Amino acid sequence: MNNNIQLLSAALIALPLVLALGFMLGQWFKAYRERTQTTTLMLLSEVFDHTHDGVTITDTTGTIIAVNRTFTQVTGYSEDEVVGNNPRLLSSGYHDADFYKSYWDALMNEGIWQGEIWNRRKDGEVYLEWLTCKTVKNNNNEITHFVAVFSDITEHRRQEKRLEQATENDRLTGLPNTASILRELSKKTPNVQHPWCVLLLDIDKFRLVNSSYGFAVGDQLLNNIAKRLQGCCTQGLIARHSADVFIVATPLINATEEEQLATISRLRDCISKPFSVLGRLMEFNFSVGATLWNTTDVAVNTALQEAELALHASKSRGAGQTRFYSDDLRTDQNPLAYLQGLREALGNNELALFYQPLVLATTGKIHALEVLLRWTHPVMGNVPPDHFIPLAERNGLMEPLGHWVLQQALKQYASWQKSGIAPPHIAVNVSPIEFQSEHFVGNVVAALKKYQVKPHCLELELTEGVFVQQDPSTLEKLATLSKHGINLAIDDFGTGYSSLAYLKHLPVNQLKLDRAFIQGLPENEADRAIVESTLALCKGLKMSVVAEGVENIEQANYLRSQGCDYIQGFFYGRPINQELTSKLLTDQKNDAIST
Ligand code: C2E
Ligand code: CA
Ligand code: CA
């Protein structure tokens, strides 16, 4: 008992001592941890500021919260100028929506994106970066920040190019480069009896391979194409001209047009067969520009230039075409003159809006008019929008062009409303490049106000790429447009990413099913399956469906029977000019009154 009391009193005396010791130890550990944390932070801050790589830290809304010294040295922007801004500030305009889609896909799914990206410095110079962007997550696995680390590799790339020039061969494919083939050809002595056919071969939509599957796959494919070309063109010379363009020069024996055509068709046959890439088969279309080089009076560089003009003209007619050089191409299809022509088109009154009806499947009544841009060049005539819109997108002309279209369309729609003949909606196409602009939403809202058109009367048609790119600024823009009551439609659905999953949380009202799935209806089983499942899914998502490119009554009847909401296509009406559209609307109104 005594022993126990002694123990207890000893414990009572020792307890405060132990507690005090524990407290002191705790304090010491805390101070030690704080000291080491402060030291770590100081070290990190030193590294952040003195690393040779540029660093940008953004929050989840894509707003820059910090940059380091190298960032300022490379871009020319001070920290104060960029903090609070979006990294879009640096955009060069060189990359398309597909590129940014794969960037965000990788970042959101894998937490990291790495690759080359073209950006623009404050002084306007475009430069090449090697960029690694990573997500930073908290303990709950939620993204809190994005950290981008980059180095300027422009000079490195220039050196590589110089080296490549010096070695004469393209490093990727091992084929001669342009300088080398020109030198080789300049030793030849073509004449009228024995001319050479010089042609350029361009892989259509090759950019999609790079943006969808990555540069490694693109490189592998280019290599395979080069090998195929070498295999099927044993008589001539082959070179890689630029990224996805090859030069093929073959001596002709008979100098006839048939022989030229046969040569090209042999080439097409051999490279049109599918390529196996990453275990899947891919087929490609090729655009060809060709010229006949039949005299040493013409320098071989000139022959190559002729083939380039022919290639440009062939691409203007769509994919998979062949075009031979003729003298008129020098004046008409010169790419620079063409671009200049587009620049001047607005001022010269060469642009006009056409309108195509979207009708209610059940009644055939006009539900909306889709606005389609037309360009009539004084010499070239009608240039298809599929050709000049991408050109405008690549050359910084899409924003002014899109702005003009929206203004004109709303002005015209307001005038139809005034005359009491306007249909419920007007649908305007929006290029992803226009959509990327920070002024886009403001411009749309201002234009509606200016022409006093109610927002719900306007439908904006956006392609799938815009929706897939679910970065914070895209989502914000879509939400703002929708909050204003503007309708949003997904155009050409099915040609891009074919998944409705990503649409679930987006404010989209309408889906336009691409013509490719309508053409085979009602016979084609696969098309039927796609159309029926899309209609069922859209019903669940409370989205209406427009079938595009309906050309006959069988297609229209089938779509109606399946519950498709709206129909558009030549069967109900081709795109027509403003005058004819006014007449169509007036007639429809009169019909409605008389019945
Ligand atoms: P889109 O938005 O898919 O427009 C529909 C295209 O399909 C139009 O070609 C139209 O003439 C054509 N089409 C309509 N019904 C049928 C049919 O039954 N059969 C066939 N074979 N074709 C039909 P268009 O006018 O040549 O325009 C081509 C593309 O150019 C448009 O495709 C759109 O992506 C773009 N585009 C036209 N105008 C504008 C514009 O103002 N802004 C923007 N960003 N893009 C525009
Ligand atoms: Ca459209
Ligand atoms: Ca379409």
XYZ file of C-alpha atoms and ligand atoms in Angstrom:
643
model
C 0.000 0.000 0.000
C 2.790 2.318 1.117
C 4.662 1.441 -1.979
C 1.682 2.402 -4.058
C 1.343 5.764 -2.310
C 5.028 6.409 -2.834
C 4.689 5.576 -6.500
C 1.635 7.772 -6.868
C 3.274 10.784 -5.214
C 6.402 10.245 -7.309
C 4.233 10.154 -10.403
C 2.410 13.318 -9.324
C 5.734 15.110 -8.854
C 7.090 13.803 -12.185
C 3.951 14.558 -14.256
C 4.409 18.346 -14.570
C 8.035 17.711 -15.376
C 7.118 15.299 -18.162
C 4.432 17.669 -19.415
C 6.835 20.605 -19.377
C 9.464 18.550 -21.154
C 6.902 17.406 -23.711
C 5.755 20.983 -24.225
C 9.345 22.185 -24.675
C 10.109 19.386 -27.063
C 6.933 20.205 -29.015
C 7.928 23.866 -29.228
C 11.413 22.907 -30.305
C 10.065 20.611 -33.017
C 7.624 23.271 -34.189
C 10.366 25.892 -34.385
C 12.606 23.377 -36.116
C 9.880 22.544 -38.656
C 9.107 26.203 -39.276
C 12.791 26.946 -39.675
C 13.236 24.149 -42.185
C 10.007 25.121 -43.971
C 11.134 28.723 -44.216
C 14.528 27.566 -45.479
C 12.843 25.298 -48.044
C 10.585 28.131 -49.170
C 13.548 30.481 -49.481
C 15.434 27.888 -51.497
C 12.412 27.266 -53.712
C 11.961 30.976 -54.261
C 15.642 31.267 -55.250
C 15.269 28.355 -57.676
C 12.030 29.843 -59.040
C 13.715 33.155 -59.757
C 17.060 31.925 -61.020
C 16.189 28.864 -63.037
C 16.956 29.104 -66.741
C 13.417 27.950 -67.471
C 10.451 30.268 -67.588
C 7.760 29.444 -65.034
C 4.093 30.459 -65.034
C 1.690 29.549 -62.245
C -2.021 29.873 -62.922
C -5.056 29.204 -60.764
C -7.973 26.996 -61.797
C -9.653 29.832 -63.708
C -6.567 30.091 -65.900
C -5.501 33.394 -64.332
C -1.762 33.950 -63.928
C -0.799 34.362 -60.282
C 3.000 34.289 -60.554
C 5.798 34.243 -63.129
C 9.547 34.179 -62.654
C 12.432 36.278 -63.979
C 13.131 34.056 -66.998
C 9.490 34.388 -68.047
C 10.010 38.149 -68.242
C 13.305 37.765 -70.120
C 11.782 35.431 -72.727
C 8.382 37.059 -73.248
C 9.234 40.708 -72.597
C 6.266 41.027 -70.210
C 6.913 42.100 -66.600
C 5.232 40.281 -63.746
C 2.872 43.228 -63.171
C 1.736 43.142 -66.785
C 0.726 39.476 -66.731
C -0.488 38.692 -63.204
C -4.283 38.674 -63.312
C -4.245 37.935 -67.060
C -4.727 34.704 -69.007
C -1.722 33.004 -70.705
C -3.682 33.507 -73.967
C -1.953 36.875 -73.909
C 1.030 35.033 -75.421
C -0.943 33.175 -78.085
C 0.708 33.204 -81.519
C -2.481 32.179 -83.316
C -0.507 29.313 -84.905
C -2.368 26.499 -83.148
C -5.909 25.413 -83.855
C -8.695 24.182 -81.627
C -7.602 20.529 -82.061
C -4.205 21.371 -80.629
C -5.665 22.979 -77.520
C -8.128 20.142 -77.183
C -5.385 17.548 -76.954
C -3.450 19.868 -74.615
C -6.382 20.117 -72.166
C -7.263 16.440 -72.561
C -3.751 15.414 -71.529
C -3.663 17.900 -68.662
C -7.023 16.884 -67.222
C -6.634 13.130 -67.772
C -2.935 12.598 -67.162
C -2.082 15.680 -65.148
C 0.696 16.697 -67.542
C 1.204 18.005 -71.089
C 4.577 18.265 -72.740
C 5.475 19.482 -76.178
C 6.352 22.322 -78.522
C 4.217 25.422 -78.664
C 4.518 28.641 -80.657
C 3.958 31.798 -78.612
C 4.335 35.510 -79.225
C 6.608 37.900 -77.295
C 5.484 41.365 -76.226
C 7.293 42.871 -79.221
C 5.267 40.668 -81.566
C 8.000 38.155 -82.430
C 6.825 34.558 -82.560
C 9.047 32.048 -80.756
C 9.100 28.322 -80.100
C 8.849 26.934 -76.591
C 9.368 23.487 -75.135
C 6.644 23.455 -72.520
C 5.789 21.156 -69.639
C 2.523 21.975 -67.909
C 1.408 20.102 -64.804
C -1.605 20.182 -62.547
C -1.108 20.721 -58.803
C -3.616 18.973 -56.544
C -4.553 19.312 -52.855
C -5.042 16.457 -50.362
C -8.589 15.933 -51.667
C -7.201 15.318 -55.159
C -8.709 18.562 -56.458
C -6.736 20.694 -58.895
C -5.638 23.912 -57.246
C -3.072 25.268 -59.738
C -1.352 24.719 -63.072
C 2.427 25.093 -63.238
C 3.984 25.609 -66.663
C 7.750 25.402 -67.136
C 9.191 26.318 -70.521
C 12.366 27.020 -72.391
C 12.829 29.077 -75.537
C 14.075 26.640 -78.209
C 13.806 28.951 -81.217
C 17.546 29.330 -81.674
C 18.098 25.625 -81.136
C 15.565 24.869 -83.888
C 17.252 27.366 -86.231
C 20.568 25.616 -85.701
C 18.964 22.259 -86.383
C 17.549 23.627 -89.626
C 20.954 24.972 -90.640
C 22.484 21.611 -89.891
C 19.801 19.915 -91.920
C 20.439 22.227 -94.860
C 24.105 21.408 -94.584
C 23.519 17.681 -94.586
C 21.156 17.871 -97.590
C 18.883 15.230 -96.156
C 15.711 15.442 -94.207
C 16.547 13.943 -90.822
C 13.151 12.381 -90.294
C 12.637 10.485 -93.519
C 16.193 10.349 -94.826
C 14.922 11.710 -98.155
C 16.823 14.528 -99.900
C 15.567 17.991 -98.994
C 14.379 20.638 -101.474
C 17.773 22.252 -102.014
C 19.275 18.878 -102.717
C 16.661 17.725 -105.264
C 16.834 21.089 -107.043
C 20.578 20.737 -107.344
C 20.176 17.210 -108.680
C 17.490 18.252 -111.163
C 19.488 21.225 -112.408
C 21.984 18.695 -113.837
C 19.241 17.265 -116.097
C 18.558 18.525 -119.587
C 14.854 18.162 -120.273
C 13.475 18.831 -123.752
C 10.121 18.663 -125.460
C 10.559 14.976 -126.384
C 11.875 14.017 -122.976
C 10.371 16.304 -120.375
C 10.137 15.779 -116.625
C 6.937 15.807 -114.649
C 7.523 17.780 -111.440
C 4.831 17.377 -108.861
C 4.062 18.267 -105.283
C 2.080 15.892 -103.192
C 0.349 17.188 -100.079
C -1.278 14.911 -97.484
C -4.743 16.284 -96.801
C -5.616 16.982 -93.160
C -2.240 15.774 -91.944
C -2.379 18.297 -89.078
C -5.168 16.215 -87.584
C -2.791 13.277 -87.165
C -0.374 15.385 -85.139
C -3.065 16.984 -83.026
C -5.027 13.763 -82.462
C -2.271 11.237 -81.988
C 0.821 13.316 -81.225
C 3.927 14.217 -83.170
C 5.557 10.805 -82.739
C 2.731 9.157 -84.670
C 2.814 11.929 -87.278
C 6.546 11.347 -87.725
C 6.070 7.605 -88.075
C 3.428 8.145 -90.715
C 5.607 10.557 -92.706
C 8.337 7.951 -92.627
C 5.984 5.268 -93.949
C 4.785 7.564 -96.722
C 8.363 8.360 -97.697
C 9.169 4.638 -97.907
C 6.098 3.924 -100.016
C 6.987 6.757 -102.392
C 10.507 5.425 -102.778
C 9.131 1.970 -103.475
C 6.749 3.044 -106.205
C 8.847 5.686 -107.916
C 12.077 3.982 -108.838
C 12.681 6.022 -112.020
C 12.470 9.502 -110.550
C 13.691 11.678 -107.709
C 11.863 12.235 -104.451
C 12.353 14.831 -101.729
C 10.585 16.079 -98.637
C 9.625 19.678 -99.357
C 8.047 20.733 -96.061
C 6.191 19.102 -93.179
C 3.666 17.060 -95.141
C 4.554 17.944 -98.737
C 6.755 15.775 -100.940
C 8.342 16.531 -104.310
C 8.323 13.819 -106.941
C 10.089 14.386 -110.285
C 9.866 11.723 -112.982
C 11.273 11.631 -116.508
C 8.594 11.007 -119.151
C 9.271 8.796 -122.152
C 6.454 9.797 -124.509
C 5.761 13.309 -123.260
C 2.023 12.762 -123.610
C -0.656 13.969 -121.251
C -1.784 10.355 -120.807
C 1.659 9.435 -119.585
C 1.568 12.277 -117.057
C -1.845 11.213 -115.825
C -0.759 7.570 -115.640
C 2.292 8.564 -113.577
C 0.140 10.483 -111.113
C -2.461 7.768 -110.915
C 0.258 5.161 -110.214
C 1.523 7.324 -107.351
C -1.970 7.812 -105.985
C -2.668 4.070 -106.139
C 0.375 3.212 -104.151
C -0.004 5.791 -101.413
C -3.772 5.680 -101.121
C -3.667 2.193 -99.629
C -4.154 2.278 -95.848
C -1.194 2.849 -93.523
C -0.896 0.967 -90.298
C -0.258 3.390 -87.450
C -0.389 2.374 -83.786
C -2.141 -0.821 -84.731
C -4.905 0.879 -86.651
C -5.350 1.422 -90.358
C -5.493 4.988 -91.614
C -6.256 6.155 -95.131
C -5.354 9.534 -96.543
C -6.270 11.728 -99.415
C -3.582 13.578 -101.326
C -3.704 16.868 -103.192
C -1.404 17.063 -106.185
C -0.031 20.052 -108.083
C 1.919 19.163 -111.230
C 3.833 20.846 -114.014
C 5.745 19.754 -117.088
C 9.390 20.820 -117.219
C 10.436 20.546 -120.817
C 13.191 23.061 -121.402
C 16.376 24.175 -119.719
C 15.294 27.739 -120.588
C 13.098 27.455 -117.544
C 15.054 27.101 -114.312
C 14.079 24.123 -112.234
C 13.141 26.457 -109.318
C 10.558 28.003 -111.619
C 9.147 24.562 -112.399
C 8.844 23.897 -108.681
C 7.124 27.238 -108.190
C 4.652 26.287 -110.942
C 3.924 23.004 -109.167
C 3.307 24.996 -105.978
C 0.791 27.264 -107.683
C -0.927 24.208 -109.162
C -1.022 22.549 -105.731
C -2.578 25.636 -104.204
C -5.221 25.701 -106.947
C -5.931 22.004 -106.502
C -6.488 22.437 -102.760
C -8.898 25.268 -103.417
C -11.187 22.737 -105.092
C -11.234 20.514 -102.012
C -9.270 17.480 -100.876
C -7.901 14.707 -103.087
C -7.665 16.748 -106.318
C -4.979 16.996 -109.003
C -4.268 20.227 -110.848
C -1.796 20.936 -113.658
C -0.054 24.255 -113.942
C -1.328 26.740 -116.505
C -0.247 30.347 -116.997
C -3.471 31.824 -115.640
C -2.577 30.426 -112.202
C 0.235 32.959 -111.979
C -2.229 35.781 -111.791
C -5.337 34.135 -110.395
C -4.223 31.603 -107.858
C -1.079 33.133 -106.553
C -1.443 32.401 -102.825
C -0.312 35.854 -101.783
C -2.598 37.580 -104.272
C -5.410 35.341 -103.092
C -4.866 36.254 -99.466
C -4.634 39.921 -100.385
C -7.881 39.484 -102.351
C -9.594 38.153 -99.251
C -8.254 41.074 -97.216
C -9.788 43.471 -99.714
C -13.016 41.515 -100.237
C -14.836 43.301 -97.431
C -13.985 46.770 -98.674
C -14.667 45.828 -102.301
C -18.152 44.587 -101.563
C -17.370 41.077 -102.775
C -18.879 39.322 -99.767
C -22.541 38.470 -99.358
C -24.735 36.435 -97.069
C -26.850 33.552 -98.332
C -29.533 31.898 -96.241
C -30.635 28.277 -96.014
C -33.828 27.222 -94.193
C -33.974 24.742 -91.315
C -37.517 23.420 -91.289
C -39.688 21.786 -88.663
C -39.716 18.075 -89.533
C -43.416 17.689 -88.784
C -44.804 20.673 -90.733
C -42.060 21.766 -93.132
C -42.357 25.321 -91.761
C -39.198 27.417 -91.555
C -37.851 27.321 -88.034
C -34.574 29.145 -88.694
C -32.340 30.470 -91.445
C -28.674 29.505 -91.451
C -26.396 32.301 -92.619
C -23.753 31.158 -95.125
C -21.015 33.465 -96.311
C -20.274 33.859 -100.025
C -17.238 35.424 -101.722
C -17.318 36.365 -105.383
C -13.826 37.273 -106.585
C -13.735 39.451 -109.744
C -11.467 36.948 -111.544
C -11.733 33.670 -109.664
C -15.521 33.828 -109.406
C -17.236 32.077 -106.510
C -14.730 30.887 -103.952
C -16.150 28.155 -101.676
C -16.272 29.031 -97.948
C -14.643 25.688 -97.140
C -11.563 27.141 -98.773
C -11.464 30.789 -97.780
C -12.634 30.365 -94.164
C -9.588 28.229 -93.191
C -7.397 30.760 -95.021
C -8.974 33.589 -93.026
C -8.490 31.582 -89.835
C -4.809 31.038 -90.530
C -4.142 34.664 -91.396
C -5.853 36.604 -88.651
C -8.818 37.595 -90.837
C -11.476 35.458 -89.179
C -12.324 37.887 -86.411
C -13.146 40.838 -88.695
C -14.903 38.515 -91.143
C -17.015 36.867 -88.421
C -17.807 40.273 -86.946
C -19.050 41.475 -90.329
C -21.199 38.356 -90.827
C -22.865 38.716 -87.418
C -23.584 42.417 -87.932
C -25.044 41.917 -91.416
C -27.066 38.877 -90.368
C -28.662 40.626 -87.389
C -29.319 43.771 -89.396
C -31.109 41.722 -92.050
C -33.004 39.657 -89.491
C -34.192 42.844 -87.733
C -35.447 44.148 -91.052
C -37.387 40.892 -91.688
C -38.846 41.180 -88.195
C -39.976 44.693 -88.990
C -41.751 43.419 -92.115
C -43.346 40.661 -90.045
C -41.852 37.819 -92.083
C -38.911 36.740 -89.911
C -38.702 33.063 -88.916
C -38.260 32.312 -85.185
C -34.456 32.053 -85.402
C -31.370 33.131 -87.289
C -28.352 30.781 -87.128
C -24.822 32.109 -87.486
C -21.676 29.961 -87.860
C -18.829 30.757 -85.490
C -15.264 29.725 -86.192
C -13.290 28.400 -83.188
C -10.790 31.191 -83.859
C -13.516 33.814 -83.428
C -14.746 32.082 -80.317
C -11.273 32.174 -78.764
C -11.239 35.965 -78.890
C -11.764 37.596 -75.520
C -14.099 40.118 -77.177
C -16.377 37.493 -78.706
C -19.157 37.371 -76.091
C -19.178 41.162 -75.664
C -19.419 41.641 -79.437
C -22.375 39.276 -79.768
C -24.275 40.902 -76.925
C -23.544 44.401 -78.279
C -24.685 43.443 -81.803
C -27.984 42.049 -80.481
C -28.546 45.283 -78.633
C -27.583 47.426 -81.603
C -30.110 45.765 -83.926
C -32.651 45.135 -81.160
C -32.830 41.422 -81.792
C -33.918 39.272 -78.825
C -31.103 36.899 -77.739
C -33.322 33.805 -77.977
C -33.753 34.504 -81.723
C -30.031 33.967 -82.281
C -28.467 30.535 -82.659
C -24.699 30.247 -82.719
C -23.360 27.182 -84.527
C -20.080 26.033 -83.022
C -18.075 23.010 -84.088
C -17.371 20.130 -81.733
C -13.786 21.218 -81.152
C -14.974 24.273 -79.205
C -17.001 22.172 -76.797
C -14.358 19.536 -76.269
C -11.903 22.187 -75.176
C -13.380 22.458 -71.718
C -10.932 24.963 -70.316
C -12.274 27.450 -67.795
C -12.529 30.354 -70.241
C -14.484 28.300 -72.826
C -16.916 27.116 -70.181
C -17.335 30.640 -68.896
C -18.064 32.003 -72.370
C -20.600 29.278 -73.119
C -22.304 29.888 -69.773
C -22.451 33.655 -70.336
C -23.925 33.287 -73.833
C -26.490 30.848 -72.522
C -27.363 33.083 -69.562
C -28.157 35.833 -72.048
C -30.643 33.444 -73.652
C -28.617 32.848 -76.836
C -29.066 29.338 -78.280
C -25.990 27.218 -78.842
C -25.795 24.474 -81.447
C -23.080 21.920 -82.146
C -22.363 21.946 -85.863
C -21.209 18.991 -87.993
C -21.786 16.609 -85.089
C -20.087 13.268 -85.584
C -17.165 14.479 -87.670
C -14.936 15.244 -84.694
C -15.059 13.430 -81.414
C -18.425 11.709 -81.589
C -19.104 11.594 -77.911
C -22.138 12.991 -76.230
C -20.634 12.368 -72.809
C -18.855 15.707 -72.715
C -22.011 17.602 -73.610
C -23.893 16.600 -70.501
C -22.903 19.597 -68.435
C -22.724 22.140 -71.237
C -25.444 24.655 -72.022
C -26.092 23.330 -75.532
C -29.597 23.454 -76.995
C -29.170 21.843 -80.345
C -27.107 19.299 -82.215
C -26.643 19.322 -85.979
C -26.007 15.833 -87.253
C -23.477 15.941 -90.063
C -24.439 15.194 -93.653
C -22.082 12.206 -93.657
C -24.592 10.220 -91.538
C -27.614 11.301 -93.568
C -26.366 10.451 -97.059
C -26.796 6.678 -96.650
C -30.281 6.875 -95.110
C -32.560 5.046 -94.925
C -30.753 2.013 -96.411
C -27.413 2.107 -94.599
C -27.669 0.167 -91.359
C -24.683 1.813 -89.654
C -26.005 5.312 -90.442
C -29.429 4.322 -89.150
C -27.915 3.085 -85.892
C -25.965 6.334 -85.422
C -28.953 8.546 -86.201
C -31.319 6.593 -83.942
C -28.966 6.457 -80.972
C -28.101 10.160 -81.333
C -31.805 11.041 -81.381
C -32.439 8.931 -78.268
C -29.474 10.419 -76.391
C -30.416 13.977 -77.319
C -33.946 13.423 -76.089
C -32.449 12.442 -72.726
C -30.262 15.541 -72.729
C -33.190 17.758 -73.761
C -31.439 18.845 -76.934
C -33.138 19.214 -80.299
C -31.603 17.583 -83.359
C -31.191 18.997 -86.863
C -30.375 16.597 -89.692
C -28.059 18.318 -92.183
C -27.747 17.635 -95.893
C -31.184 16.054 -96.460
C -31.470 15.690 -100.208
C -34.487 13.461 -100.850
C -37.916 12.574 -99.593
C -36.895 9.116 -98.359
C -34.345 10.645 -96.022
C -36.843 13.280 -94.830
C -39.591 10.688 -94.196
C -37.270 8.392 -92.320
C -35.961 11.231 -90.117
C -39.475 12.424 -89.357
C -40.535 8.881 -88.432
C -37.627 8.713 -85.985
C -38.628 11.918 -84.227
C -35.894 14.193 -85.611
C -36.906 17.776 -84.791
C -35.570 19.814 -87.710
C -34.388 19.166 -91.226
C -31.986 21.151 -93.416
C -30.822 20.336 -96.903
C -31.285 20.766 -100.627
C -34.563 18.833 -100.427
C -36.169 21.747 -98.547
C -34.068 24.490 -100.039
C -30.565 25.417 -101.145
C -28.802 28.462 -99.708
C -30.200 31.529 -101.550
C -29.448 35.237 -101.576
C -31.202 37.851 -99.487
C -33.678 38.865 -102.179
C -34.873 35.317 -102.823
C -35.001 34.650 -99.084
C -37.247 37.690 -98.552
C -39.544 36.324 -101.254
C -39.558 32.845 -99.701
C -40.455 34.281 -96.282
C -43.208 36.457 -97.734
C -44.674 33.497 -99.669
C -44.638 31.345 -96.562
C -46.422 34.042 -94.615
C -49.072 34.483 -97.332
C -49.607 30.712 -97.452
C -50.133 30.677 -93.699
C -52.712 33.474 -93.948
C -54.649 31.862 -96.815
C -54.857 28.435 -95.140
P -21.858 24.154 -92.550
O -21.992 25.087 -91.401
O -21.967 22.710 -92.255
O -22.964 24.595 -93.602
C -23.709 23.716 -94.366
C -23.042 23.483 -95.688
O -23.677 22.370 -96.319
C -23.241 24.655 -96.653
O -22.103 24.704 -97.490
C -24.450 24.223 -97.440
O -24.527 24.803 -98.724
C -24.201 22.749 -97.562
N -25.460 22.008 -97.709
C -26.648 22.291 -97.181
N -27.566 21.376 -97.529
C -26.934 20.472 -98.305
C -27.354 19.283 -99.002
O -28.502 18.854 -98.966
N -26.402 18.610 -99.712
C -25.124 19.060 -99.793
N -24.263 18.378 -100.523
N -24.690 20.179 -99.156
C -25.591 20.876 -98.428
P -21.314 26.053 -97.755
O -22.241 27.212 -97.830
O -20.400 25.772 -98.884
O -20.488 26.241 -96.432
C -19.479 25.358 -96.090
C -18.979 25.611 -94.700
O -18.308 26.868 -94.614
C -20.083 25.693 -93.665
O -20.469 24.386 -93.326
C -19.385 26.425 -92.557
O -18.581 25.544 -91.818
C -18.475 27.367 -93.315
N -19.109 28.700 -93.344
C -19.972 29.228 -94.240
N -20.291 30.483 -93.886
C -19.639 30.766 -92.734
C -19.562 31.914 -91.857
O -20.215 32.950 -92.051
N -18.751 31.794 -90.775
C -18.051 30.661 -90.497
N -17.282 30.622 -89.413
N -18.105 29.568 -91.284
C -18.898 29.616 -92.393
Ca -23.347 25.420 -89.867
Ca -22.857 21.713 -90.598
